[in-house]
PDB file of N, CA, C and O in Angstrom:
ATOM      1  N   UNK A  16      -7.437  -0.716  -1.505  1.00 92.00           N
ATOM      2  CA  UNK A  16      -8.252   0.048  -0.585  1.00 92.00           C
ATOM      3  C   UNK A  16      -9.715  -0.290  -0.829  1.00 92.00           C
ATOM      4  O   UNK A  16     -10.012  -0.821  -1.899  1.00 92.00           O
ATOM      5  N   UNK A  17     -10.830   0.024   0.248  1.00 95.00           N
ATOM      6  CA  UNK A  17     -11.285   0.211  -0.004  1.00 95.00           C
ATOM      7  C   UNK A  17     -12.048   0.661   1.040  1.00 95.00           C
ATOM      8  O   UNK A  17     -11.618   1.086   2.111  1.00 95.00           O
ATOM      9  N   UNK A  18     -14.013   0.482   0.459  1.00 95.00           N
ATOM     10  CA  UNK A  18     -14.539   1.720   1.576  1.00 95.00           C
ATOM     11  C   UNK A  18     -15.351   1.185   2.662  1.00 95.00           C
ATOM     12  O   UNK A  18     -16.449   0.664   2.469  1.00 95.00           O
ATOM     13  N   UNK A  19     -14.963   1.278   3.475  1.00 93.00           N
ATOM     14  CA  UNK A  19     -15.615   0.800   5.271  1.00 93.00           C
ATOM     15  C   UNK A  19     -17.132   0.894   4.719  1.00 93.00           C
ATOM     16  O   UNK A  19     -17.566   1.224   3.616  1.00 93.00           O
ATOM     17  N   UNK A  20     -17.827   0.441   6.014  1.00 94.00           N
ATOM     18  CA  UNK A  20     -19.619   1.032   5.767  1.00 94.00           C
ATOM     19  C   UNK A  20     -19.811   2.378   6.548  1.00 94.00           C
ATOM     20  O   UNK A  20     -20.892   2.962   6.626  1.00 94.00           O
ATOM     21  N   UNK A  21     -18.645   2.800   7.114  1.00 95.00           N
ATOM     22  CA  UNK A  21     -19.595   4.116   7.620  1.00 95.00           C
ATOM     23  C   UNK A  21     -18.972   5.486   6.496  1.00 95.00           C
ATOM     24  O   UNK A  21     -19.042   6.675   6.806  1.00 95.00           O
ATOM     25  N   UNK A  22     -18.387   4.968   5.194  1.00 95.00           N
ATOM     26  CA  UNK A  22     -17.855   5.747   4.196  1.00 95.00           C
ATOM     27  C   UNK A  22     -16.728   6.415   3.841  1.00 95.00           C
ATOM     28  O   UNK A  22     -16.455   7.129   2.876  1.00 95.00           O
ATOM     29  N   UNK A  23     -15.765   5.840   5.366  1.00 95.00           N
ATOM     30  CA  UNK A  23     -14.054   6.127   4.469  1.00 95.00           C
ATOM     31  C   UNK A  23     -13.547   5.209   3.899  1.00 95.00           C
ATOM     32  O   UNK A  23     -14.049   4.100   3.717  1.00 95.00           O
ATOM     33  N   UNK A  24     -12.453   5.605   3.549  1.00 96.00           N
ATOM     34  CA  UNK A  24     -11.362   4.701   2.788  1.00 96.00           C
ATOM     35  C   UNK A  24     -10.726   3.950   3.635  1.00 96.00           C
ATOM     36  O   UNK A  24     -10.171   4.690   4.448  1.00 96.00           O
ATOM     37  N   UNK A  25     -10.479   2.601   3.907  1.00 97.00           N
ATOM     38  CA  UNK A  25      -9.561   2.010   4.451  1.00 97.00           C
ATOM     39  C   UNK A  25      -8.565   0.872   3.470  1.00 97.00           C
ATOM     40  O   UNK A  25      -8.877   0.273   2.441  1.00 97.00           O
ATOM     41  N   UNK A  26      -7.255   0.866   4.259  1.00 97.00           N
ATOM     42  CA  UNK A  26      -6.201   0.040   3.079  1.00 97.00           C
ATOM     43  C   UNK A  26      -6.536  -1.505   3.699  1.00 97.00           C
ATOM     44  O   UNK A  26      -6.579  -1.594   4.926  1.00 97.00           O
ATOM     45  N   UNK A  27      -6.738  -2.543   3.008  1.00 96.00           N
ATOM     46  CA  UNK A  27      -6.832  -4.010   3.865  1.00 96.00           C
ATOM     47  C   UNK A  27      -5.884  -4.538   2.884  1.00 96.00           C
ATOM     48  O   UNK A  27      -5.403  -4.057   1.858  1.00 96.00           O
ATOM     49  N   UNK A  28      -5.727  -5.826   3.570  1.00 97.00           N
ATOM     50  CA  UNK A  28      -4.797  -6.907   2.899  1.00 97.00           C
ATOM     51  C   UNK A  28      -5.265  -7.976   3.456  1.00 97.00           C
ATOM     52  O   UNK A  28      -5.536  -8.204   4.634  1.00 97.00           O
ATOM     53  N   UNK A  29      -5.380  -8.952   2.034  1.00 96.00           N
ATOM     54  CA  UNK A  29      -6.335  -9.981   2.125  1.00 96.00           C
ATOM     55  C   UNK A  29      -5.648 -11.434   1.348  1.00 96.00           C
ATOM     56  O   UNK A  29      -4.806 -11.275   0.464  1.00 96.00           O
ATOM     57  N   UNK A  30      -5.886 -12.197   1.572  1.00 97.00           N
ATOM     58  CA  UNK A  30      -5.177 -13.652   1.719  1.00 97.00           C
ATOM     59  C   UNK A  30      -6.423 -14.527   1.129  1.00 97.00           C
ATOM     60  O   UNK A  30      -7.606 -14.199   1.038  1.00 97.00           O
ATOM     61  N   UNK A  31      -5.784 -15.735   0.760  1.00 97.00           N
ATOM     62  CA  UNK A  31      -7.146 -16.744   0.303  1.00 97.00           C
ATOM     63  C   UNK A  31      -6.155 -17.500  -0.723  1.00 97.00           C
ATOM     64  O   UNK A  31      -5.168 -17.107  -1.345  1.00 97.00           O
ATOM     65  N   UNK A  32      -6.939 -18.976  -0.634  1.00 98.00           N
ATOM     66  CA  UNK A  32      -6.437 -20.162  -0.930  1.00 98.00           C
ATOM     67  C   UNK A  32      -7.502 -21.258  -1.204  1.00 98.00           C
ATOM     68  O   UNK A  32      -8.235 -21.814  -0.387  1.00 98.00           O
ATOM     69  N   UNK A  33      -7.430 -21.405  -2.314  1.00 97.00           N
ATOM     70  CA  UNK A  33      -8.362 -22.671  -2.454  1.00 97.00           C
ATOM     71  C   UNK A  33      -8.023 -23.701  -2.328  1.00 97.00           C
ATOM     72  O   UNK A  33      -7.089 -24.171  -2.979  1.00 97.00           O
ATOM     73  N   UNK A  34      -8.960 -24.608  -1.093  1.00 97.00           N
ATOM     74  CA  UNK A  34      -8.783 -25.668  -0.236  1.00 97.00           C
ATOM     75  C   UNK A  34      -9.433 -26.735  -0.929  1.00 97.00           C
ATOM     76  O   UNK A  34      -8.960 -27.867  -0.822  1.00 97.00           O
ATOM     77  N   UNK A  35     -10.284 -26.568  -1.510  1.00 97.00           N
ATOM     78  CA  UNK A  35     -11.296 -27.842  -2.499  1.00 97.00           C
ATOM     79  C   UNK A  35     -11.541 -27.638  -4.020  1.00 97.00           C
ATOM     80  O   UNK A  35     -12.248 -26.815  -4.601  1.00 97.00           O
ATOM     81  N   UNK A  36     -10.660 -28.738  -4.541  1.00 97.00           N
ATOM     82  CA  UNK A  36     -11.152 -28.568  -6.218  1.00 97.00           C
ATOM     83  C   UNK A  36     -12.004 -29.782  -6.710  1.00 97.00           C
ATOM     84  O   UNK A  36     -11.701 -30.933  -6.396  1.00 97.00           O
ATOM     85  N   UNK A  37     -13.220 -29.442  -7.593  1.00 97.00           N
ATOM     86  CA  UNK A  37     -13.418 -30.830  -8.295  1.00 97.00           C
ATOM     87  C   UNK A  37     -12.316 -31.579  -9.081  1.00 97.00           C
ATOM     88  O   UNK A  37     -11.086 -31.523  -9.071  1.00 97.00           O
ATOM     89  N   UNK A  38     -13.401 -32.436  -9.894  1.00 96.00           N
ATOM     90  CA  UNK A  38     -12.559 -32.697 -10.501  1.00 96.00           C
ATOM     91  C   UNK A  38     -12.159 -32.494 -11.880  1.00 96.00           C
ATOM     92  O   UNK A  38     -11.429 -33.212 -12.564  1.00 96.00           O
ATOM     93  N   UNK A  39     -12.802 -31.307 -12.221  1.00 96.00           N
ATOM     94  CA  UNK A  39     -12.232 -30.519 -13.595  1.00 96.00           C
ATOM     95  C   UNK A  39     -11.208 -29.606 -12.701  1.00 96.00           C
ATOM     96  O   UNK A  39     -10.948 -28.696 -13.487  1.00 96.00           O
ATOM     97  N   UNK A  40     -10.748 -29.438 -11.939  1.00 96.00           N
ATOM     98  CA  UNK A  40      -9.746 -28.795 -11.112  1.00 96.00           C
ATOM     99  C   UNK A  40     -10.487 -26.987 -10.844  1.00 96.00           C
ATOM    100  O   UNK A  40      -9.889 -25.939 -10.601  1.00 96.00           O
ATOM    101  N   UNK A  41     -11.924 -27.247 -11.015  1.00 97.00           N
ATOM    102  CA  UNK A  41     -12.507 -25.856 -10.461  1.00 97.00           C
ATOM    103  C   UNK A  41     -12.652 -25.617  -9.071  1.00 97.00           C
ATOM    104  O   UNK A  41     -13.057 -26.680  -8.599  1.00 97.00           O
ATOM    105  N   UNK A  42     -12.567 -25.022  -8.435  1.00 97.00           N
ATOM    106  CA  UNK A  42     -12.541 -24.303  -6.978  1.00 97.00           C
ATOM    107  C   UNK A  42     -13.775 -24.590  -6.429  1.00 97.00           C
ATOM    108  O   UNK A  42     -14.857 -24.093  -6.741  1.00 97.00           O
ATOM    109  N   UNK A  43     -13.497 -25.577  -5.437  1.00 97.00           N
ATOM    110  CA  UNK A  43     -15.311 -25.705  -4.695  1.00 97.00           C
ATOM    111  C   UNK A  43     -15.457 -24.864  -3.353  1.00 97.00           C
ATOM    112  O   UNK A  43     -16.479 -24.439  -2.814  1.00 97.00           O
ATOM    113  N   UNK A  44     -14.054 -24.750  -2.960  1.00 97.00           N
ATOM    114  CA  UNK A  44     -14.276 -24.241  -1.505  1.00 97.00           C
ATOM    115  C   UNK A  44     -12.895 -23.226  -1.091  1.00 97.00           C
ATOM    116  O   UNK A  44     -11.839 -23.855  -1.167  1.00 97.00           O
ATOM    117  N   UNK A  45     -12.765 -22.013  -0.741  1.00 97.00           N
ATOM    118  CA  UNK A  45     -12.061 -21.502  -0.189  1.00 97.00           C
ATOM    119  C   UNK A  45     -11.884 -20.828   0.730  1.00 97.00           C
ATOM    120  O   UNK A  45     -12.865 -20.142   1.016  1.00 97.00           O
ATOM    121  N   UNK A  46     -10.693 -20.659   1.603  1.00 98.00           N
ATOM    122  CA  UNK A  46     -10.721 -20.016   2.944  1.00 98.00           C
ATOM    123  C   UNK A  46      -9.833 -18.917   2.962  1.00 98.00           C
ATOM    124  O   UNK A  46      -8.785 -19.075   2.336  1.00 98.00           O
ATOM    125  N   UNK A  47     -10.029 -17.750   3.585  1.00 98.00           N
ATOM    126  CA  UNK A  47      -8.723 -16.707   3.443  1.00 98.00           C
ATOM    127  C   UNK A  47      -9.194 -15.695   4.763  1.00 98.00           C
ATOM    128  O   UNK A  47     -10.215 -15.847   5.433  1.00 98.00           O
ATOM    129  N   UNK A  48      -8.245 -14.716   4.923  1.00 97.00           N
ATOM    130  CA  UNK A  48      -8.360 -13.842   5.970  1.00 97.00           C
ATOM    131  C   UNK A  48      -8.542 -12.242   4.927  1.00 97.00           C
ATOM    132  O   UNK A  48      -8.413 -12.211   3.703  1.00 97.00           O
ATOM    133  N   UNK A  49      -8.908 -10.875   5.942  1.00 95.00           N
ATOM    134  CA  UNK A  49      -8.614  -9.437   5.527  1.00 95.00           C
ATOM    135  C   UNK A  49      -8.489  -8.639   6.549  1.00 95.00           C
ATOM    136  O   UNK A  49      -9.142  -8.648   7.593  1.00 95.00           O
ATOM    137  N   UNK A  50      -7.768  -8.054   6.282  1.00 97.00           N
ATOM    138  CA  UNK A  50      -7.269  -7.716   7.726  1.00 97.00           C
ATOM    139  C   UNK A  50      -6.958  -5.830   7.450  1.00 97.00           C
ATOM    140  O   UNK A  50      -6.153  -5.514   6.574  1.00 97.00           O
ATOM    141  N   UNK A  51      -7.521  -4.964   8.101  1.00 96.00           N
ATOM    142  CA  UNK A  51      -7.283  -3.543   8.396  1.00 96.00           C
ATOM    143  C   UNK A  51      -5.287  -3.115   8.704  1.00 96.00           C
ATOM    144  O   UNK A  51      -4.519  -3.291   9.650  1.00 96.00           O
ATOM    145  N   UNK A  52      -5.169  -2.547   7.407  1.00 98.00           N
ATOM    146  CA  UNK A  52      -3.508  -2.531   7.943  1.00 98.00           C
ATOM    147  C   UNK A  52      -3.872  -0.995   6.984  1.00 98.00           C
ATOM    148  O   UNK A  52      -3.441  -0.891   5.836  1.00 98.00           O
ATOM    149  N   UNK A  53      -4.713   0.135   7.642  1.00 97.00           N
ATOM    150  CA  UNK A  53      -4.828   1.509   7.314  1.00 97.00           C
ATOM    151  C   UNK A  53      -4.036   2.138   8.275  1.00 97.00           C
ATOM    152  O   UNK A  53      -3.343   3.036   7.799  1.00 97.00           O
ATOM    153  N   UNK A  54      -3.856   1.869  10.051  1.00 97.00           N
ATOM    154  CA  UNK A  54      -2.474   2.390  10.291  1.00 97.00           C
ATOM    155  C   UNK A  54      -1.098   2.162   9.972  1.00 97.00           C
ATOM    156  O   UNK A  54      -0.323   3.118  10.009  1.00 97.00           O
ATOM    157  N   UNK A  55      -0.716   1.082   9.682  1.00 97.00           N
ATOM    158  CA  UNK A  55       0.876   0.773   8.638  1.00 97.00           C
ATOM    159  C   UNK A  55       0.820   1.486   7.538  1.00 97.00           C
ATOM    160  O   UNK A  55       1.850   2.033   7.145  1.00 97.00           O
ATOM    161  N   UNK A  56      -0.677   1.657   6.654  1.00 97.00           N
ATOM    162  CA  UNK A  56       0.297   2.283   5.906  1.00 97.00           C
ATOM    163  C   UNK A  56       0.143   3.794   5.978  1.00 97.00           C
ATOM    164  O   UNK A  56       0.607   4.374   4.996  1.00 97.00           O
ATOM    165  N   UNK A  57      -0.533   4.756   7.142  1.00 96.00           N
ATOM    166  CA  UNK A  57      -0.445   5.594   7.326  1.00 96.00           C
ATOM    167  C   UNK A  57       0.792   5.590   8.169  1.00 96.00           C
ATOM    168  O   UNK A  57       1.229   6.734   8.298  1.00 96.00           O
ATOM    169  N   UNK A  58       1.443   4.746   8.738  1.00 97.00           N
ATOM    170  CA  UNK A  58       2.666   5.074   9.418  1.00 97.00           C
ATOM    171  C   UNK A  58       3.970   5.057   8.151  1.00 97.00           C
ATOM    172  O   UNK A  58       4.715   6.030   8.038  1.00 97.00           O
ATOM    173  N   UNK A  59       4.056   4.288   7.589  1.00 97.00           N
ATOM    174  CA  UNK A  59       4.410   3.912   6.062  1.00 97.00           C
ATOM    175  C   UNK A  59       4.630   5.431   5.446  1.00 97.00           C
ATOM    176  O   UNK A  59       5.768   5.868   5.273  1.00 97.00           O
ATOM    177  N   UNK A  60       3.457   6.194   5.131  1.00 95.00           N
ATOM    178  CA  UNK A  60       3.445   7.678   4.316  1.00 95.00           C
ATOM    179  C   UNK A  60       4.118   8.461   5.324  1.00 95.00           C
ATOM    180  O   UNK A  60       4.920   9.223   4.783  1.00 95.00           O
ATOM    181  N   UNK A  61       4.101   8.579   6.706  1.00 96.00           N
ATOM    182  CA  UNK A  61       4.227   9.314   7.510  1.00 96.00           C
ATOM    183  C   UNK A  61       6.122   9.343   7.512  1.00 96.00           C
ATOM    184  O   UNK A  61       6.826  10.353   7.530  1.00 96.00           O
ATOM    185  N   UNK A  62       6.543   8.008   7.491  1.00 96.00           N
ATOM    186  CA  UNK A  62       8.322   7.688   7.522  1.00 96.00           C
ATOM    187  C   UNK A  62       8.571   8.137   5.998  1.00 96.00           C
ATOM    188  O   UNK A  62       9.554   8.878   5.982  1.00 96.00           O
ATOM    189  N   UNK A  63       8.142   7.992   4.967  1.00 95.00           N
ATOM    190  CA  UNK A  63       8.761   8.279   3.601  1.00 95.00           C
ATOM    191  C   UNK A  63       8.182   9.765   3.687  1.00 95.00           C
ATOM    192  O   UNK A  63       8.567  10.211   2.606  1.00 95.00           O
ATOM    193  N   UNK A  64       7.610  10.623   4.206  1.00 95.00           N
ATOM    194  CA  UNK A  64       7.569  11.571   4.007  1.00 95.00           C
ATOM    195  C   UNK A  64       8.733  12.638   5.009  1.00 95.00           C
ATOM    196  O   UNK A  64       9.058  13.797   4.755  1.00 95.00           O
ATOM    197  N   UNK A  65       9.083  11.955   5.931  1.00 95.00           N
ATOM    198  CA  UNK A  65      10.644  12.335   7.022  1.00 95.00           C
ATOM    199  C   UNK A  65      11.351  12.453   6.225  1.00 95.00           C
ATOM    200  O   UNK A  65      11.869  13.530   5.929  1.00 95.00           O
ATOM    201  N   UNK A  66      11.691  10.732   5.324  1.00 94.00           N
ATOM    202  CA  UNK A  66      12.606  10.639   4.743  1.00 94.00           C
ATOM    203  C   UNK A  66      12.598  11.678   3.925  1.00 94.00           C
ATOM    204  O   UNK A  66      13.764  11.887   3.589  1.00 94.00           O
ATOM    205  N   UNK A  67      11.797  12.518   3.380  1.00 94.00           N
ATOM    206  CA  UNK A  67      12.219  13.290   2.285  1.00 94.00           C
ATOM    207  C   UNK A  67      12.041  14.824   2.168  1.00 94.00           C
ATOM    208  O   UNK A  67      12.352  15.651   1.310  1.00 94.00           O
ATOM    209  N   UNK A  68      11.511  14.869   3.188  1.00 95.00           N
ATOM    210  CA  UNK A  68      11.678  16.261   3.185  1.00 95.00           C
ATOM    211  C   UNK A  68      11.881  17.272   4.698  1.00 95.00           C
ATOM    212  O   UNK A  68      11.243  16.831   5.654  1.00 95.00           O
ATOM    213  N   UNK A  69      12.454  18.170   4.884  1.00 93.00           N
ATOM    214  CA  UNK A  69      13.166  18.630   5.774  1.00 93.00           C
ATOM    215  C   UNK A  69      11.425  19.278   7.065  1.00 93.00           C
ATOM    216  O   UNK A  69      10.619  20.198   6.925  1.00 93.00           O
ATOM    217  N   UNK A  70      11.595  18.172   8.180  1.00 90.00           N
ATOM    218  CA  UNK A  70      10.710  18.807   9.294  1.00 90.00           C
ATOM    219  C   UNK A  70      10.524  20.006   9.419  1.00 90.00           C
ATOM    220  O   UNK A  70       9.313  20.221   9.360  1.00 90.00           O
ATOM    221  N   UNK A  71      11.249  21.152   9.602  1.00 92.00           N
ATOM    222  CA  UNK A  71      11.245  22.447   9.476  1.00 92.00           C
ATOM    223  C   UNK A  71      10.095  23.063   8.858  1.00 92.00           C
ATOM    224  O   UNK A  71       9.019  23.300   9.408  1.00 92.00           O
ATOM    225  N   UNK A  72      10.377  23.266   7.832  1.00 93.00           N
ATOM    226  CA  UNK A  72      10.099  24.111   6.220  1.00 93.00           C
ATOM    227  C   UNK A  72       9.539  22.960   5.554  1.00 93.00           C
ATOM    228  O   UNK A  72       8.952  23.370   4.553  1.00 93.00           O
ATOM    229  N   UNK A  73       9.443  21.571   5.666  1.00 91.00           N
ATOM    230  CA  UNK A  73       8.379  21.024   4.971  1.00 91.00           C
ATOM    231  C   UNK A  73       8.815  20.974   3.350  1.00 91.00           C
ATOM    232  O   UNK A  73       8.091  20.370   2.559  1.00 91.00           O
ATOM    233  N   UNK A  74       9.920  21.579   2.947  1.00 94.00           N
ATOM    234  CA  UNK A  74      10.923  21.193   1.667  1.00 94.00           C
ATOM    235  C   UNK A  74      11.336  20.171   1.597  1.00 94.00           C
ATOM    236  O   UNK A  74      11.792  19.494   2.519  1.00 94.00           O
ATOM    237  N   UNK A  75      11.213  19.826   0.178  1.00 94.00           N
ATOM    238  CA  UNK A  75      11.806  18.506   0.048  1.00 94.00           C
ATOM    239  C   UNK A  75      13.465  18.600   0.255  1.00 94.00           C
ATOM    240  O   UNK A  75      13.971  19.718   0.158  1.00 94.00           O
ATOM    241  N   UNK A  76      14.273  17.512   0.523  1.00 95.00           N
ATOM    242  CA  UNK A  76      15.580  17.009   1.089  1.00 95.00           C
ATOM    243  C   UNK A  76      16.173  16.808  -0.415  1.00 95.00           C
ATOM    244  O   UNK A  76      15.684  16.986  -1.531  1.00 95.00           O
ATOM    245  N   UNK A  77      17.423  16.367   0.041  1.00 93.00           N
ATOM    246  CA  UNK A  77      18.461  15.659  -0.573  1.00 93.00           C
ATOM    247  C   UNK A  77      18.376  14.365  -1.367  1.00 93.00           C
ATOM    248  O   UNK A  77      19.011  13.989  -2.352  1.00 93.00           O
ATOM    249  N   UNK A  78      17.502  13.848  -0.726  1.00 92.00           N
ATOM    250  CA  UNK A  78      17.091  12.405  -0.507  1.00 92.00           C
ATOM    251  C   UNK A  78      16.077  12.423  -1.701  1.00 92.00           C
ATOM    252  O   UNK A  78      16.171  11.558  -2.572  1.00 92.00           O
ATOM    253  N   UNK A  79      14.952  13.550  -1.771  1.00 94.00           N
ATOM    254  CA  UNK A  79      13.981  13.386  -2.691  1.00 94.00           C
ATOM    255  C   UNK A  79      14.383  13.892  -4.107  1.00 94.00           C
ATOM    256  O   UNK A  79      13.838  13.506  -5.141  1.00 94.00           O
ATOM    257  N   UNK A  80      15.510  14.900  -4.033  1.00 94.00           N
ATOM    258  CA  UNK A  80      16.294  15.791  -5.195  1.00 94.00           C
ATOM    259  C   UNK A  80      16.975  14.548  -5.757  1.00 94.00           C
ATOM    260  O   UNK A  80      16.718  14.287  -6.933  1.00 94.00           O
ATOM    261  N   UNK A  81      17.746  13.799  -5.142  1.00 93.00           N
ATOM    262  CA  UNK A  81      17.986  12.482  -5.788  1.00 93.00           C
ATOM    263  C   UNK A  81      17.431  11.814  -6.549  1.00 93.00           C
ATOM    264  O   UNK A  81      17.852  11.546  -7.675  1.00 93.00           O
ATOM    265  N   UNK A  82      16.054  11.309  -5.907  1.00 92.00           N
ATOM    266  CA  UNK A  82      15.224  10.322  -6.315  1.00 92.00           C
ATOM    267  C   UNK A  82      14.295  10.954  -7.583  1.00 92.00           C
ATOM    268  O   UNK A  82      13.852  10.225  -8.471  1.00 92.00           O
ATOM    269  N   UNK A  83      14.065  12.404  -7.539  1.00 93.00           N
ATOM    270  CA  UNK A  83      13.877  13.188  -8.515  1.00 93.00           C
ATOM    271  C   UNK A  83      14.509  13.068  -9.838  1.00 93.00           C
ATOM    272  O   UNK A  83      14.085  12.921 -10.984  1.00 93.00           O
ATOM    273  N   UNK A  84      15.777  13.193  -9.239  1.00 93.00           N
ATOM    274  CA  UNK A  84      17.075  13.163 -10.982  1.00 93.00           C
ATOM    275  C   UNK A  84      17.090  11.727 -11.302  1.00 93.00           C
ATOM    276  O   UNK A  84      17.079  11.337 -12.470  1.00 93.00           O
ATOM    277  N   UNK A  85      17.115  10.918 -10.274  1.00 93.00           N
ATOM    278  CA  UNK A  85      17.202   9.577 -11.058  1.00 93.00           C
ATOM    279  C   UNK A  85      16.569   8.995 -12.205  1.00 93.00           C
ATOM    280  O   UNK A  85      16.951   8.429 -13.229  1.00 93.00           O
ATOM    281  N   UNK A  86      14.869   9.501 -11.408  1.00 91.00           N
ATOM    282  CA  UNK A  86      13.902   9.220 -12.324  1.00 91.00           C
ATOM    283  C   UNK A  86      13.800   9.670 -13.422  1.00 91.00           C
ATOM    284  O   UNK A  86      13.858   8.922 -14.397  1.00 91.00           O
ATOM    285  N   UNK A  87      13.578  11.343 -13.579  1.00 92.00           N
ATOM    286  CA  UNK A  87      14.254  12.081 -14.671  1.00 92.00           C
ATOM    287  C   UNK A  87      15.077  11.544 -15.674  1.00 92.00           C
ATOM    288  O   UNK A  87      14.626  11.320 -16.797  1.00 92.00           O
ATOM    289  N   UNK A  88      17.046  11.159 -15.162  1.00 92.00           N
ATOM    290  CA  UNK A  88      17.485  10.521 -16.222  1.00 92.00           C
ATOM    291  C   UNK A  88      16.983   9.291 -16.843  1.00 92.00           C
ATOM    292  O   UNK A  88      17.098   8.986 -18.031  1.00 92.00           O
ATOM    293  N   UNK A  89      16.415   8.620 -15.916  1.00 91.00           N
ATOM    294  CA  UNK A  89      15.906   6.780 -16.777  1.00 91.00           C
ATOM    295  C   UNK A  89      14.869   7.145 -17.625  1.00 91.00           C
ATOM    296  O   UNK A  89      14.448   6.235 -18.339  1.00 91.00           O
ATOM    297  N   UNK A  90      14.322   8.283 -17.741  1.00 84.00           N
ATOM    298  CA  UNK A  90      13.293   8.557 -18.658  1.00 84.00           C
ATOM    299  C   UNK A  90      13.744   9.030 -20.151  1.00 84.00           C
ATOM    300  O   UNK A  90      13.193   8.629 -21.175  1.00 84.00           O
ATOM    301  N   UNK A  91      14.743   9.869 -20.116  1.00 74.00           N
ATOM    302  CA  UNK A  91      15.786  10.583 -21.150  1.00 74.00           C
ATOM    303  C   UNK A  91      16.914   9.628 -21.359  1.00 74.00           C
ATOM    304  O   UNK A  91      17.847   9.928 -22.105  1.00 74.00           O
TER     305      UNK A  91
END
């Protein structure tokens, strides 16, 4: 993440590849993209949070009581 200029948080994902090395094999030149993907992963929180807890009442599910004990036992 990080922070836009007008002062929120946004999530990016960013790419890059170095295209030119000397010849001690140091990096002379590179090119890459970054790209705003803060709605995926607000859509992202929005589906794992369905998944786990009941629309209604806003309780967690079956699904999260699971994932709860699992974790629990691999710890013990």
């Amino acid at each position: 993440r990080v922070r836009h200029r007008d002062g929120h948080w946004i999530w990016i994902y960013d790419r890059a590849k170095v295209v030119e090395r000397n010849a001690r094999g140091h990096a002379l030149r590179m090119v890459g993209t970054t790209s705003d993907i803060t709605h995926r992963k607000e859509l992202e929180l929005t589906l794992q949070r369905l998944a786990t807890h009941d629309v209604l009442t806003g309780l967690g599910n079956r699904a999260l009581f699971e994932q709860s004990l699992q974790r629990n036992l691999a710890i013990h």
